[in-house]
Amino acid sequence: MPQLVDTTIRLLSQEPLAGKVPTGEVLRIAEILDRAGFACLEVSGGGVFDAAVRRGVESPWERIRALAARTTTPLGIALRGRFLVGSKPVSTDIVRRFVSCAAENGIDVFRLHDPLNDVSNLREAGRAIVDAGRQFHAGLVYSPGRAGEIDALVEQARKIADLGASRVLVNDPTGALLPHLTQELVERLRDATGLPVGLYVQGASGTGLANALVATRVGADLVATAVYPLALALHRVPGESLVDALHGLGRDTGVDTAPLWAAADVIDEHIGDEPVAPVAPRIAVRAAEYDLPAGLVAALDVHLRAHAAGDRLLDTLFEVGRIRAEAGWPPLAAPIGQILASQALLNVLSASRYGTVLDEFRLLVEGGYGETPVPIEAGVARAVELVTGSSPALDDDPPSADDVREAAEGLAASEEDLVLLAMFGEEAQTLLQTIRQRHSREASLLQGDVDATRAERIRELVRIVQESGVGEIEIEDGGMRVSVRRAEEVQVVSAAPLAAIAEQAEPSLPPAAPAGTVRVESPMVGVFYRSADPGSPAFVEVGDVVAAGQTLCLLEAMKLFNELKAEQDGRVRAIHVENGQPVEFGQLLFELDPLDAQPIV
């Protein structure tokens, strides 16, 4: 009989829902779902880690520990091959350390797929999972668009059994999978691997539920679901509907729907009257038409509207498909989908195909992420080479654990901190510093003669203030009065969410530059960073002489960091943007005086 996996906790902990439901309520929902009879509660993944690090409130490891302490159902995590939960591949020793940390904190089931469907990229993580004695489920990403897609997936699947996986999964992030294709995939993958087959699909128009019913009919033994309000808003398979449908067909799942409805009630208390995601029907329709993830289309729409190009959405979606074909038909799972979409956005807005090339797109073309399903078109590879030239920083191997520890300068107090720093860099530094400062404040509260019971009450008050919108709480007990007040938050420099970027006012026009001055403008909407990380010196200062090809700044867009380099030799005359400031496409960032011109003093 088929078993079900619930993804509610993971969805509540990542964008667009991260922070909308307080942590205490998320834990309460997990306790309710723990009684339902699921085979697994998938509680974390790349989106969860990314949201936790960017928000800078709590460690994603702490949430896993809290969930493990309150549940008995096996807990699961979704990983992206060598990317793990980040946007760039990490070294093999970081892979092993991450898996070890996850297992020690309570993760029992690891759902692992490679964004390029290059199964060889699963080897190190798969070995670490097996060595840790945990379940290893290997996924294959279905993204339509080229002939022979299913044949290619089956060929990759033949390699999975040798990796030690106990199950093969079909993952469809676009909602493009149709029931007849689902039947063919399940049957062929089971025959090719000899392993049980599971299904992780989406479907805005109801195809998700139809695919789940067909898959279980032909032998799939595991299907991912979410409770009803999240399934409706985020285009997942609703657990309540699937349980009832399978029961009516004589296929008992062992899941009790009463706890699912109870969990849905708790969720409705917090988000029942609010739009969950920025996916209007117009966006969902275009996502279905172009076989793209709805969230990706929504992000492109926000970026285009941010600089008065909302009417170019269809052009951009067409360009995504064109670039995907030229770049070897990679699947559209994160982070590859974001890379293709960002490059398409640049091509459309600049009216020049590959006139500017993202660092991550270059790395994809050069094989830095693994082997694409088909070879990269030679013309595109040559164009990327001509535009980008040599970039040693991208050619280096990912930093090892020792490299990260040395660069962290004592900030990594544990293996958990170390792997966060390896994957998220300066954003993880900000999170860890915030956590340390918070713990220092709590420690100062506990000095003196405060007993353990009262100390725990103080901690609870601090947590309530942190997790809610309450400005101040005061209690009096046994002659002791304690008041906890929310301090004015220090503005932490972080990558602005897409919505925040879109809402920025039009920048004021800078004064006209003297004749001969070279203007360096932003090639994209994003966030401007003057240095590689908060502790490093700025790439350039006013008055510095720079050479052609020298890095001037970093621009972050759609979670990708891109180097902006000088196109010619010059002296930095002016820097017009502050560190961490959102910038628009075409906004003036730097002015350079050509070296053959007399500098103005």
Coordinates of C-alpha atoms in Angstrom, one line a residue:
M1 CA 0.0 0.0 0.0
P2 CA 1.3 3.5 -0.7
Q3 CA 2.7 5.7 2.0
L4 CA 2.6 9.5 2.3
V5 CA 5.2 12.1 3.1
D6 CA 4.1 15.5 4.4
T7 CA 6.0 18.6 3.4
T8 CA 3.9 21.1 5.4
I9 CA 6.7 22.0 7.9
R10 CA 9.2 22.6 5.1
L11 CA 6.8 24.8 3.2
L12 CA 6.0 26.9 6.3
S13 CA 9.7 27.4 6.9
Q14 CA 10.7 28.7 3.5
E15 CA 9.7 31.6 1.2
P16 CA 7.1 32.8 0.7
L17 CA 5.8 31.7 4.2
A18 CA 9.0 32.0 6.3
G19 CA 8.2 34.0 9.4
K20 CA 4.5 34.2 8.9
V21 CA 3.8 31.5 11.4
P22 CA 5.7 31.8 14.7
T23 CA 8.2 29.1 15.5
G24 CA 6.1 27.9 18.5
E25 CA 3.1 27.4 16.2
V26 CA 5.2 25.5 13.6
L27 CA 6.3 23.1 16.4
R28 CA 2.6 22.8 17.4
I29 CA 1.7 21.9 13.8
A30 CA 4.5 19.3 13.7
E31 CA 3.1 17.7 16.9
I32 CA -0.3 17.5 15.3
L33 CA 0.9 16.0 12.1
D34 CA 3.1 13.5 14.1
R35 CA -0.2 11.8 15.0
A36 CA -1.4 11.4 11.5
G37 CA 0.6 8.3 10.4
F38 CA 2.9 9.7 7.7
A39 CA 5.9 7.7 6.6
C40 CA 8.0 10.9 7.0
L41 CA 7.7 14.6 7.8
E42 CA 9.9 16.5 5.4
V43 CA 10.9 19.5 7.6
S44 CA 13.9 21.1 5.9
G45 CA 15.7 21.8 2.6
G46 CA 17.5 24.4 0.6
G47 CA 14.7 26.9 0.8
V48 CA 14.5 26.5 4.6
F49 CA 18.2 27.1 5.2
D50 CA 18.3 30.0 2.8
A51 CA 15.3 31.7 4.5
A52 CA 16.7 31.1 8.0
V53 CA 20.1 32.5 7.1
R54 CA 18.7 35.5 5.3
R55 CA 16.2 36.4 8.0
G56 CA 19.0 36.1 10.6
V57 CA 16.8 35.1 13.5
E58 CA 17.5 31.5 14.3
S59 CA 19.8 28.7 13.1
P60 CA 18.1 26.2 10.8
W61 CA 19.8 23.5 12.9
E62 CA 18.0 24.7 16.0
R63 CA 14.6 24.2 14.3
I64 CA 15.5 20.7 13.2
R65 CA 16.5 19.8 16.8
A66 CA 13.3 21.3 18.2
L67 CA 11.2 19.3 15.7
A68 CA 13.0 16.1 16.5
A69 CA 12.4 16.6 20.2
R70 CA 8.7 16.9 19.7
T71 CA 8.0 14.1 17.1
T72 CA 8.4 10.4 16.6
T73 CA 7.7 10.3 12.9
P74 CA 10.9 10.1 10.8
L75 CA 12.1 13.5 9.7
G76 CA 13.3 14.3 6.2
I77 CA 15.4 16.9 4.4
A78 CA 15.7 17.8 0.7
L79 CA 19.2 18.3 -0.7
R80 CA 20.5 19.4 -4.1
G81 CA 23.4 17.1 -4.7
R82 CA 26.8 18.8 -4.3
F83 CA 25.0 22.1 -3.7
L84 CA 23.4 20.6 -0.6
V85 CA 21.2 23.6 0.6
G86 CA 23.1 26.4 -1.1
S87 CA 23.5 27.9 -4.6
K88 CA 27.1 26.7 -5.3
P89 CA 28.8 23.3 -5.1
V90 CA 30.7 22.6 -1.9
S91 CA 33.8 20.4 -1.2
T92 CA 33.4 16.7 -0.4
D93 CA 34.5 17.2 3.2
I94 CA 31.7 19.8 3.7
V95 CA 29.2 17.4 2.2
R96 CA 30.2 14.7 4.7
R97 CA 30.1 17.1 7.6
F98 CA 26.7 18.5 6.6
V99 CA 25.2 15.0 6.4
S100 CA 26.7 14.1 9.7
C101 CA 25.3 17.2 11.4
A102 CA 21.8 16.6 9.9
A103 CA 21.8 12.9 11.0
E104 CA 22.9 13.8 14.5
N105 CA 20.2 16.5 14.8
G106 CA 17.4 14.1 13.9
I107 CA 17.1 13.7 10.1
D108 CA 16.2 10.2 9.2
V109 CA 15.4 10.5 5.4
F110 CA 17.6 12.3 2.9
R111 CA 15.9 13.2 -0.4
L112 CA 18.8 13.9 -2.8
H113 CA 18.7 15.1 -6.4
D114 CA 21.2 16.8 -8.7
P115 CA 19.9 20.0 -10.4
L116 CA 21.4 18.8 -13.7
N117 CA 20.3 15.1 -13.3
D118 CA 24.0 14.2 -13.3
V119 CA 23.7 11.2 -10.9
S120 CA 27.5 11.1 -10.5
N121 CA 27.1 14.3 -8.4
L122 CA 25.2 12.3 -5.8
R123 CA 27.9 9.9 -5.0
E124 CA 29.7 11.6 -2.1
A125 CA 26.5 12.7 -0.4
G126 CA 24.9 9.3 -0.9
R127 CA 27.9 7.5 0.6
A128 CA 27.8 9.8 3.6
I129 CA 24.1 9.1 4.1
V130 CA 24.5 5.4 3.9
D131 CA 27.5 5.6 6.3
A132 CA 25.3 7.5 8.8
G133 CA 22.8 4.7 8.7
R134 CA 20.0 6.9 7.2
Q135 CA 17.6 6.4 4.3
F136 CA 18.9 7.7 1.0
H137 CA 16.2 8.5 -1.6
A138 CA 17.7 9.5 -5.0
G139 CA 15.6 11.9 -7.1
L140 CA 15.4 12.6 -10.8
V141 CA 14.1 16.0 -12.0
Y142 CA 11.5 16.0 -14.8
S143 CA 11.5 19.2 -17.0
P144 CA 9.9 18.9 -20.4
G145 CA 11.1 20.6 -23.6
R146 CA 13.2 18.2 -25.5
A147 CA 12.6 14.8 -27.2
G148 CA 13.7 11.8 -25.3
E149 CA 13.5 13.3 -21.8
I150 CA 12.1 10.1 -20.3
D151 CA 14.7 8.0 -22.0
A152 CA 17.4 10.2 -20.6
L153 CA 15.9 9.9 -17.0
V154 CA 15.7 6.2 -17.2
E155 CA 19.4 6.0 -18.4
Q156 CA 20.5 8.1 -15.4
A157 CA 18.3 6.0 -13.1
R158 CA 20.3 2.8 -14.0
K159 CA 23.2 4.3 -12.1
I160 CA 21.3 5.0 -8.9
A161 CA 21.2 1.5 -7.4
D162 CA 25.0 1.5 -7.3
L163 CA 25.0 4.6 -5.1
G164 CA 23.2 2.8 -2.2
A165 CA 19.9 4.5 -2.6
S166 CA 16.9 2.7 -1.2
R167 CA 14.3 4.5 -3.4
V168 CA 14.2 6.5 -6.6
L169 CA 12.0 9.5 -6.8
V170 CA 10.3 11.5 -9.6
N171 CA 10.6 15.2 -8.9
D172 CA 8.5 17.7 -11.0
P173 CA 9.1 21.3 -10.0
T174 CA 7.2 22.8 -13.0
G175 CA 3.9 21.0 -12.7
A176 CA 4.3 19.9 -16.4
L177 CA 4.1 16.2 -15.7
L178 CA 0.9 14.5 -17.1
P179 CA -0.7 11.3 -15.9
H180 CA 0.2 9.2 -18.9
L181 CA 3.9 10.3 -18.6
T182 CA 3.8 9.6 -14.9
Q183 CA 2.6 6.0 -15.5
E184 CA 5.4 5.5 -18.0
L185 CA 8.1 7.0 -15.7
V186 CA 7.0 5.0 -12.7
E187 CA 7.0 1.7 -14.5
R188 CA 10.2 2.2 -16.4
L189 CA 12.2 3.6 -13.4
R190 CA 11.1 0.6 -11.3
D191 CA 12.2 -1.9 -14.0
A192 CA 15.5 0.0 -14.6
T193 CA 16.5 0.2 -10.9
G194 CA 14.7 -2.6 -9.1
L195 CA 13.9 0.0 -6.5
P196 CA 10.6 1.3 -5.1
V197 CA 9.5 4.6 -6.8
G198 CA 8.2 7.7 -5.1
L199 CA 6.5 10.9 -6.4
Y200 CA 7.2 14.6 -5.6
V201 CA 5.1 16.7 -8.0
Q202 CA 3.2 20.0 -8.3
G203 CA 0.2 20.9 -10.4
A204 CA -1.7 24.1 -10.4
S205 CA -4.6 22.7 -12.5
G206 CA -5.1 19.5 -10.6
T207 CA -2.6 17.4 -12.4
G208 CA -0.7 16.8 -9.2
L209 CA -3.5 14.8 -7.6
A210 CA -4.2 13.0 -10.9
N211 CA -0.5 12.1 -11.2
A212 CA -0.5 10.8 -7.6
L213 CA -3.5 8.5 -8.2
V214 CA -2.0 7.1 -11.4
A215 CA 1.4 6.6 -9.9
T216 CA 0.0 4.6 -6.9
R217 CA -2.1 2.5 -9.3
V218 CA 1.0 1.4 -11.2
G219 CA 3.2 0.7 -8.1
A220 CA 4.6 3.9 -6.7
D221 CA 4.8 3.4 -2.9
L222 CA 5.5 7.0 -1.7
V223 CA 3.8 10.3 -2.5
A224 CA 4.6 13.8 -1.1
T225 CA 1.6 15.9 0.1
A226 CA 0.9 19.0 2.1
V227 CA -2.1 20.1 4.2
Y228 CA -5.0 21.6 2.3
P229 CA -4.4 25.4 2.6
L230 CA -0.8 25.1 1.5
A231 CA -1.6 22.6 -1.2
L232 CA -4.1 25.1 -2.7
A233 CA -1.9 28.1 -2.5
L234 CA 1.4 26.5 -3.5
H235 CA 0.1 23.9 -6.0
R236 CA 1.0 20.8 -4.0
V237 CA -1.0 17.5 -3.7
P238 CA -3.5 17.9 -0.8
G239 CA -3.0 15.1 1.7
E240 CA -6.7 15.2 2.8
S241 CA -7.9 14.7 -0.8
L242 CA -5.4 12.0 -1.7
V243 CA -6.1 10.0 1.4
D244 CA -9.8 10.0 0.8
A245 CA -9.4 9.2 -2.9
L246 CA -7.0 6.3 -2.3
H247 CA -9.2 4.9 0.4
G248 CA -12.2 5.0 -2.0
L249 CA -10.1 3.0 -4.5
G250 CA -9.2 0.4 -1.9
R251 CA -5.6 1.6 -1.3
D252 CA -5.2 2.4 2.4
T253 CA -2.4 4.8 3.3
G254 CA -2.6 4.4 7.1
V255 CA -3.0 8.2 7.4
D256 CA -5.7 9.7 9.6
T257 CA -7.1 12.9 8.0
A258 CA -8.4 14.4 11.3
P259 CA -4.9 15.7 12.4
L260 CA -4.5 17.2 8.9
W261 CA -7.6 19.2 9.2
A262 CA -6.5 20.3 12.7
A263 CA -3.2 21.4 11.4
A264 CA -5.0 23.3 8.6
D265 CA -7.0 25.2 11.3
V266 CA -3.8 26.3 13.0
I267 CA -2.3 27.5 9.7
D268 CA -5.5 29.4 8.9
E269 CA -5.3 31.3 12.2
H270 CA -2.1 32.9 10.9
I271 CA -2.4 33.1 7.1
G272 CA -6.0 32.3 6.3
D273 CA -7.0 35.8 5.2
E274 CA -3.7 36.7 3.4
P275 CA -2.5 35.8 0.0
V276 CA 0.2 33.2 0.5
A277 CA 2.4 33.7 -2.6
P278 CA 2.8 36.4 -5.2
V279 CA 1.4 34.1 -7.9
A280 CA -1.6 35.7 -9.5
P281 CA -3.7 33.6 -11.9
R282 CA -1.9 35.5 -14.8
I283 CA 1.5 34.2 -13.5
A284 CA 0.2 30.7 -13.0
V285 CA -1.2 30.6 -16.5
R286 CA 2.1 31.7 -18.0
A287 CA 4.0 29.2 -15.9
A288 CA 1.9 26.4 -17.2
E289 CA 2.1 27.7 -20.8
Y290 CA 5.9 27.8 -20.7
D291 CA 6.5 24.8 -18.4
L292 CA 8.3 26.9 -15.8
P293 CA 8.0 26.9 -12.0
A294 CA 5.4 29.5 -11.0
G295 CA 7.7 31.1 -8.4
L296 CA 10.4 31.6 -11.1
V297 CA 7.9 33.4 -13.4
A298 CA 6.7 35.5 -10.4
A299 CA 10.3 36.6 -9.6
L300 CA 10.9 37.6 -13.3
D301 CA 7.7 39.6 -13.3
V302 CA 8.7 41.5 -10.2
H303 CA 12.1 42.3 -11.7
L304 CA 10.7 43.4 -15.0
R305 CA 8.2 45.7 -13.3
A306 CA 10.9 47.2 -11.2
H307 CA 12.3 49.0 -14.2
A308 CA 9.1 49.6 -16.2
A309 CA 9.5 46.6 -18.4
G310 CA 6.4 44.5 -17.3
D311 CA 5.3 44.2 -20.9
R312 CA 8.4 42.1 -21.6
L313 CA 7.4 39.1 -19.5
L314 CA 6.5 36.9 -22.5
D315 CA 9.8 37.8 -24.2
T316 CA 11.7 36.9 -21.1
L317 CA 9.9 33.5 -20.7
F318 CA 10.6 32.7 -24.3
E319 CA 14.3 33.7 -23.7
V320 CA 14.5 31.3 -20.7
G321 CA 13.5 28.4 -23.0
R322 CA 15.9 29.5 -25.7
I323 CA 18.8 29.8 -23.2
R324 CA 17.9 26.4 -21.7
A325 CA 18.2 24.7 -25.1
E326 CA 21.5 26.5 -25.8
A327 CA 22.9 25.5 -22.4
G328 CA 22.3 21.8 -22.7
W329 CA 18.7 21.4 -21.6
P330 CA 19.3 21.4 -17.9
P331 CA 16.3 20.8 -15.6
L332 CA 14.6 23.8 -14.0
A333 CA 15.2 22.9 -10.4
A334 CA 16.9 25.3 -8.1
P335 CA 19.4 26.9 -8.4
I336 CA 19.8 26.1 -12.2
G337 CA 16.4 27.6 -12.9
Q338 CA 17.3 30.9 -11.2
I339 CA 20.6 31.0 -13.2
L340 CA 18.8 30.6 -16.6
A341 CA 16.1 33.1 -15.6
S342 CA 18.7 35.7 -14.5
Q343 CA 20.6 35.4 -17.7
A344 CA 17.4 35.6 -19.8
L345 CA 16.5 38.8 -17.8
L346 CA 19.9 40.4 -18.7
N347 CA 19.6 39.4 -22.4
V348 CA 16.1 41.0 -22.7
L349 CA 16.7 44.1 -20.8
S350 CA 20.1 44.9 -22.4
A351 CA 18.8 44.0 -25.9
S352 CA 22.0 42.0 -26.3
R353 CA 22.2 38.3 -26.1
Y354 CA 25.2 37.4 -23.8
G355 CA 26.5 40.9 -23.9
T356 CA 26.8 40.5 -20.1
V357 CA 27.2 37.0 -18.7
L358 CA 26.5 36.0 -15.1
D359 CA 29.3 34.3 -13.3
E360 CA 27.0 31.4 -12.4
F361 CA 26.0 31.0 -16.1
R362 CA 29.6 30.9 -17.1
L363 CA 30.3 28.2 -14.5
L364 CA 27.3 26.2 -15.8
V365 CA 28.6 26.5 -19.4
E366 CA 32.1 25.5 -18.4
G367 CA 30.9 22.4 -16.6
G368 CA 31.5 23.7 -13.1
Y369 CA 28.2 22.3 -11.8
G370 CA 28.4 19.0 -13.6
E371 CA 27.5 17.5 -17.0
T372 CA 24.4 18.9 -18.7
P373 CA 21.9 16.4 -20.3
V374 CA 23.2 17.3 -23.8
P375 CA 26.3 19.2 -24.9
I376 CA 26.4 23.0 -24.7
E377 CA 26.0 24.7 -28.1
A378 CA 29.4 25.6 -29.3
G379 CA 28.4 29.2 -30.3
V380 CA 27.2 29.9 -26.8
A381 CA 30.3 28.5 -25.2
R382 CA 32.5 30.6 -27.4
A383 CA 30.4 33.8 -26.7
V384 CA 30.6 33.2 -23.0
E385 CA 34.4 32.7 -23.3
L386 CA 34.8 35.9 -25.3
V387 CA 32.7 38.0 -22.9
T388 CA 34.0 36.7 -19.6
G389 CA 37.6 35.8 -20.3
S390 CA 39.4 34.2 -17.4
S391 CA 38.0 34.3 -13.9
P392 CA 40.4 32.5 -11.5
A393 CA 38.0 32.8 -8.6
L394 CA 35.5 30.6 -10.3
D395 CA 38.1 28.1 -11.4
D396 CA 39.2 27.3 -7.9
D397 CA 37.9 24.2 -6.1
P398 CA 35.3 24.9 -3.5
P399 CA 36.9 25.8 -0.1
S400 CA 37.6 22.9 2.2
A401 CA 36.5 22.8 5.9
D402 CA 40.0 24.0 6.9
D403 CA 39.8 26.9 4.5
V404 CA 36.4 28.0 5.9
R405 CA 37.5 27.6 9.5
E406 CA 40.6 29.8 8.9
A407 CA 38.6 32.5 7.1
A408 CA 35.9 32.5 9.8
E409 CA 38.5 33.6 12.4
G410 CA 36.9 31.8 15.4
L411 CA 33.3 32.4 14.4
A412 CA 32.7 28.7 13.7
A413 CA 32.1 27.3 17.1
S414 CA 30.8 23.9 15.9
E415 CA 30.5 21.7 12.8
E416 CA 27.0 23.2 12.2
D417 CA 28.4 26.7 12.1
L418 CA 31.2 25.6 9.8
V419 CA 28.9 24.1 7.1
L420 CA 26.7 27.2 7.3
L421 CA 29.7 29.4 6.6
A422 CA 30.9 27.2 3.8
M423 CA 27.5 27.5 2.0
F424 CA 26.3 31.0 2.8
G425 CA 29.4 33.0 3.5
E426 CA 28.9 36.5 4.8
E427 CA 25.1 36.0 5.3
A428 CA 25.9 33.1 7.7
Q429 CA 28.5 35.3 9.5
T430 CA 25.7 37.8 10.2
L431 CA 23.4 35.1 11.5
L432 CA 26.0 33.6 13.8
Q433 CA 27.1 37.0 15.1
T434 CA 23.4 37.8 15.9
I435 CA 22.9 34.5 17.7
R436 CA 26.1 35.1 19.8
Q437 CA 25.0 38.5 20.7
R438 CA 21.6 37.3 21.8
H439 CA 23.1 34.5 23.9
S440 CA 25.4 37.1 25.5
R441 CA 22.4 39.2 26.5
E442 CA 20.6 36.2 27.9
A443 CA 23.8 35.2 29.9
S444 CA 24.0 38.6 31.4
L445 CA 20.4 38.3 32.6
L446 CA 21.3 35.1 34.5
Q447 CA 24.2 36.5 36.5
G448 CA 23.6 36.9 40.3
D449 CA 21.1 35.1 42.4
V450 CA 18.3 34.4 39.9
D451 CA 17.3 30.7 40.3
A452 CA 17.0 28.3 37.4
T453 CA 13.2 28.4 37.3
R454 CA 13.1 32.2 37.0
A455 CA 15.9 32.1 34.5
E456 CA 13.9 29.8 32.3
R457 CA 10.9 32.2 32.5
I458 CA 13.1 35.0 31.4
R459 CA 14.3 33.0 28.5
E460 CA 10.7 32.3 27.5
L461 CA 9.8 36.0 27.7
V462 CA 12.7 36.8 25.4
R463 CA 11.6 34.1 22.9
I464 CA 8.0 35.5 22.9
V465 CA 9.2 39.0 22.2
Q466 CA 11.5 37.7 19.4
E467 CA 8.9 35.6 17.7
S468 CA 5.9 37.9 18.0
G469 CA 5.0 41.5 17.2
V470 CA 4.8 42.4 20.9
G471 CA 6.9 45.4 21.9
E472 CA 7.1 44.7 25.6
I473 CA 6.1 42.1 28.2
E474 CA 6.2 42.5 32.0
I475 CA 5.5 40.0 34.7
E476 CA 5.7 40.1 38.5
D477 CA 6.3 37.0 40.5
G478 CA 7.4 36.5 44.1
G479 CA 8.4 40.1 44.5
M480 CA 10.5 40.1 41.3
R481 CA 9.3 42.2 38.3
V482 CA 10.8 41.4 34.9
S483 CA 10.2 43.6 31.8
V484 CA 11.4 42.5 28.4
R485 CA 11.3 45.2 25.7
R486 CA 12.0 44.9 22.0
A487 CA 15.1 47.0 21.3
E488 CA 15.4 49.1 18.1
E489 CA 16.7 46.6 15.6
V490 CA 20.1 47.3 14.1
Q491 CA 19.8 47.3 10.3
V492 CA 21.7 44.3 9.1
V493 CA 23.0 44.4 5.5
S494 CA 21.5 41.5 3.6
A495 CA 20.2 40.7 0.2
A496 CA 16.8 42.4 -0.2
P497 CA 13.9 40.2 -1.2
L498 CA 12.5 40.6 -4.7
A499 CA 9.4 42.4 -3.4
A500 CA 11.6 44.9 -1.6
I501 CA 13.7 45.5 -4.7
A502 CA 10.5 46.1 -6.7
E503 CA 9.2 48.7 -4.2
Q504 CA 12.3 50.9 -4.2
A505 CA 11.7 54.4 -5.5
E506 CA 13.2 55.5 -8.8
P507 CA 16.8 56.6 -8.0
S508 CA 17.5 60.3 -8.4
L509 CA 19.5 61.2 -11.4
P510 CA 23.2 62.0 -10.6
P511 CA 24.8 65.2 -11.9
A512 CA 26.2 65.1 -15.4
A513 CA 29.7 63.7 -15.5
P514 CA 32.6 65.7 -17.1
A515 CA 33.5 64.9 -20.7
G516 CA 35.6 61.8 -21.0
T517 CA 34.4 60.2 -17.7
V518 CA 33.5 56.6 -18.0
R519 CA 30.1 55.6 -16.5
V520 CA 29.8 52.2 -15.0
E521 CA 26.2 51.3 -14.7
S522 CA 24.4 48.3 -13.2
P523 CA 23.6 45.6 -15.7
M524 CA 20.8 44.2 -13.5
V525 CA 18.4 44.8 -10.7
G526 CA 20.0 43.6 -7.5
V527 CA 21.9 44.5 -4.3
F528 CA 25.3 46.3 -4.4
Y529 CA 28.2 45.1 -2.3
R530 CA 31.6 46.8 -2.2
S531 CA 33.5 43.8 -0.7
A532 CA 33.4 40.1 -0.9
D533 CA 32.3 39.8 2.8
P534 CA 31.8 42.2 5.7
G535 CA 35.3 41.7 7.1
S536 CA 37.1 42.2 3.8
P537 CA 38.3 45.6 2.4
A538 CA 36.3 47.2 -0.4
F539 CA 37.3 46.1 -3.9
V540 CA 38.0 49.7 -4.9
E541 CA 38.1 53.2 -3.2
V542 CA 37.8 56.6 -4.7
G543 CA 41.2 57.5 -6.2
D544 CA 42.3 53.9 -6.9
V545 CA 43.7 53.0 -10.3
V546 CA 41.9 50.0 -11.8
A547 CA 42.9 47.8 -14.7
A548 CA 40.5 46.4 -17.3
G549 CA 39.0 43.2 -15.9
Q550 CA 39.4 44.2 -12.3
T551 CA 36.5 43.6 -10.0
L552 CA 34.7 46.8 -8.9
C553 CA 31.8 45.3 -6.8
L554 CA 29.4 42.4 -6.4
L555 CA 25.8 42.5 -7.5
E556 CA 23.4 40.0 -5.9
A557 CA 20.2 39.2 -7.9
M558 CA 17.9 36.2 -7.4
K559 CA 20.3 34.8 -4.8
L560 CA 23.2 34.9 -7.2
F561 CA 26.4 37.0 -6.6
N562 CA 28.0 38.4 -9.8
E563 CA 31.2 40.3 -10.2
L564 CA 31.0 43.6 -12.0
K565 CA 34.4 44.3 -13.7
A566 CA 36.0 47.4 -15.2
E567 CA 35.9 47.4 -19.0
Q568 CA 39.0 49.6 -19.3
D569 CA 41.9 51.0 -17.3
G570 CA 41.0 54.1 -15.2
R571 CA 41.0 55.9 -11.9
V572 CA 37.9 55.8 -9.7
R573 CA 36.5 59.2 -9.7
A574 CA 33.3 58.6 -7.7
I575 CA 31.2 55.8 -6.1
H576 CA 27.5 56.6 -6.2
V577 CA 26.0 53.7 -4.2
E578 CA 26.3 52.7 -0.6
N579 CA 27.1 49.1 0.4
G580 CA 24.1 46.9 0.7
Q581 CA 21.9 49.3 -1.3
P582 CA 19.4 47.9 -3.9
V583 CA 20.1 49.2 -7.4
E584 CA 18.1 49.3 -10.6
F585 CA 19.1 48.2 -14.1
G586 CA 21.2 51.0 -15.7
Q587 CA 21.7 52.9 -12.4
L588 CA 25.1 54.7 -12.2
L589 CA 27.5 52.9 -9.8
F590 CA 30.9 54.2 -10.5
E591 CA 32.6 57.0 -12.5
L592 CA 36.1 56.4 -13.9
D593 CA 38.6 58.9 -15.3
P594 CA 40.5 57.3 -18.2
L595 CA 44.2 57.1 -17.4
D596 CA 45.1 59.3 -20.3
A597 CA 42.9 62.1 -18.9
Q598 CA 44.0 64.5 -16.2
P599 CA 42.2 63.6 -12.9
I600 CA 40.0 66.3 -11.5
V601 CA 41.0 67.4 -8.0

